[in-house]
Amino acid sequence: MAKNILVVNGPNLNLLGTREPDRYGSVTLPAIEKLLDESARRAGATLACFQSNSESEIVERIQRAAPEAVDFILINPAAYTHTSVAIRDALAAVRIPFIEIHLSNIHAREPFRKRSYLSDLAVGVVSGLGAKGYGLALAYALEYTGKD
Ligand code: CA2
């Protein structure tokens, strides 16, 4: 079971629930983080949340996860999904298993969103299930042993 989980959200996801509700839903990021924290606590795990609009801050947060003994990362890299070799390299360097999450179905949108720089390194990808995707990914992370 994963005990120490880090949730990372990328650029513009701080706007969740305040703009484009048809595309991204009406739940705010703090509300999502609160639900995740409650679920993690119930399972006896600890969960830290981080959001940034800056690629370098996300890279630095992922690097810090290794000395913090984070054992699973849930990440919605937002637009950096489609551009960031730096975030890919950080995730590869720390060797912490992660799930890539998207609120929307990135395969049902513009062609440039189909390419992810992270998916082939991920344990799995959740895309198109809205805010529920975070809870589903957390449930998987809590049971993850790396053996199956
Ligand atoms: O579907 C997702 O979760 C995305 O990661 C969201 C990114 C987009 O660039 C990815 O292709 C798919 C965009 C995040 C923008 O977040 C907003 C939230 C509320 C209002 C406006 C933007």
XYZ file of C-alpha atoms and ligand atoms in Angstrom:
170
model
C 0.000 0.000 0.000
C 1.272 3.477 -0.851
C 1.653 5.508 2.337
C 3.082 8.831 1.247
C 1.367 10.321 -1.772
C 2.047 13.554 -3.648
C -0.605 15.203 -5.849
C 0.744 17.642 -8.463
C -1.427 19.907 -10.598
C -0.059 22.014 -13.425
C -0.838 25.355 -15.037
C -4.285 26.925 -14.876
C -5.768 24.149 -12.758
C -5.982 26.719 -9.952
C -8.910 28.084 -12.021
C -10.938 24.881 -11.711
C -14.551 25.503 -10.809
C -14.355 29.174 -11.710
C -14.036 29.062 -15.539
C -15.039 26.657 -18.355
C -17.231 24.411 -16.183
C -18.578 22.649 -19.303
C -15.092 21.374 -20.070
C -13.463 20.991 -16.668
C -16.386 20.738 -14.240
C -17.583 22.929 -11.400
C -15.528 21.484 -8.549
C -12.665 23.654 -7.317
C -9.122 22.386 -6.851
C -9.206 22.945 -3.055
C -12.411 20.850 -2.928
C -10.760 18.030 -4.891
C -7.682 18.190 -2.658
C -9.831 18.076 0.502
C -11.637 14.926 -0.683
C -8.331 13.271 -1.574
C -6.859 14.189 1.785
C -9.866 12.731 3.622
C -9.661 9.479 1.632
C -5.926 9.183 2.245
C -6.309 9.800 5.983
C -9.076 7.175 6.217
C -6.650 4.710 4.635
C -3.852 5.656 7.031
C -1.812 7.385 4.334
C -0.434 10.897 4.113
C -1.056 13.128 1.120
C 0.533 16.418 0.087
C -0.878 18.641 -2.657
C 0.985 21.052 -4.924
C -0.181 23.263 -7.792
C 1.976 25.552 -9.877
C 1.771 27.450 -13.134
C 5.542 27.195 -13.472
C 7.359 24.283 -15.121
C 10.492 24.807 -13.032
C 8.535 24.763 -9.769
C 6.897 21.488 -10.780
C 10.285 19.963 -11.629
C 11.667 21.112 -8.269
C 8.641 19.720 -6.395
C 9.067 16.334 -8.076
C 12.788 16.326 -7.205
C 11.986 17.031 -3.529
C 9.636 14.045 -3.477
C 12.533 11.570 -3.469
C 14.185 12.713 -0.182
C 10.686 13.030 1.306
C 10.166 9.298 0.633
C 7.053 9.924 -1.439
C 6.057 6.527 -2.775
C 3.414 7.481 -5.326
C 2.630 10.603 -7.372
C -0.706 11.608 -8.905
C -0.074 14.258 -11.531
C -2.201 16.328 -13.846
C 0.530 18.153 -15.768
C -2.117 20.158 -17.697
C -0.616 21.830 -20.799
C 2.880 20.614 -19.850
C 1.665 17.094 -20.649
C 2.129 17.936 -24.296
C 5.371 19.905 -24.111
C 7.546 19.121 -21.110
C 10.618 16.975 -21.490
C 11.776 18.539 -18.196
C 8.842 17.122 -16.199
C 9.272 13.768 -17.912
C 12.958 13.727 -16.992
C 12.204 14.662 -13.367
C 9.694 11.817 -13.017
C 12.136 9.385 -14.618
C 14.957 10.592 -12.344
C 13.106 10.133 -9.040
C 11.754 6.721 -10.156
C 8.546 7.194 -8.156
C 5.538 5.435 -9.700
C 2.880 7.842 -10.913
C -0.546 8.062 -12.512
C -1.189 10.743 -15.134
C -4.622 12.324 -14.706
C -6.691 14.489 -17.045
C -10.131 15.848 -16.329
C -11.036 15.891 -20.005
C -10.544 13.104 -22.541
C -7.375 14.335 -24.237
C -7.994 11.927 -27.139
C -11.312 13.563 -27.991
C -9.858 17.072 -28.346
C -7.343 18.817 -30.612
C -4.739 16.500 -32.205
C -1.847 18.136 -30.314
C -3.361 16.945 -27.008
C -3.064 13.277 -28.018
C 0.683 13.361 -27.446
C 1.830 13.034 -23.850
C 5.482 13.187 -22.837
C 4.652 11.232 -19.676
C 2.218 8.422 -20.498
C 4.758 5.755 -21.417
C 6.450 6.190 -18.019
C 3.188 6.189 -16.056
C 1.700 3.244 -14.158
C -1.536 4.324 -15.854
C -3.505 7.224 -17.276
C -6.968 8.437 -16.249
C -8.512 10.798 -18.782
C -12.029 12.101 -19.295
C -13.589 11.143 -15.960
C -13.589 14.668 -14.545
C -12.767 15.254 -10.893
C -13.715 11.636 -10.117
C -10.540 10.602 -11.933
C -8.448 11.889 -9.029
C -10.345 9.745 -6.515
C -10.073 6.672 -8.722
C -6.350 7.211 -9.180
C -5.895 7.636 -5.430
C -7.770 4.393 -4.747
C -5.365 2.624 -7.100
C -2.327 4.280 -5.515
C -3.437 3.231 -2.018
C -3.519 -0.404 -3.120
C -0.409 -0.250 -5.274
C 2.361 -2.663 -4.369
C 4.326 -2.532 -7.608
C 3.858 -6.271 -7.962
C 0.788 -6.343 -10.199
O -8.041 17.635 -19.098
C -7.110 17.975 -18.375
O -7.064 17.775 -17.168
C -5.947 18.767 -18.999
O -4.742 18.339 -18.355
C -6.243 20.223 -18.708
C -5.241 21.172 -19.361
C -5.070 20.868 -20.834
O -4.038 21.683 -21.381
C -4.732 19.406 -21.078
O -4.639 19.188 -22.463
C -5.796 18.506 -20.487
C -5.730 22.621 -19.205
C -5.960 23.027 -17.784
C -6.716 24.319 -17.768
O -7.455 24.395 -16.574
C -8.507 25.271 -16.527
C -9.397 25.088 -15.517
C -10.484 25.894 -15.428
C -10.668 26.913 -16.334
C -9.751 27.103 -17.345
C -8.654 26.275 -17.439
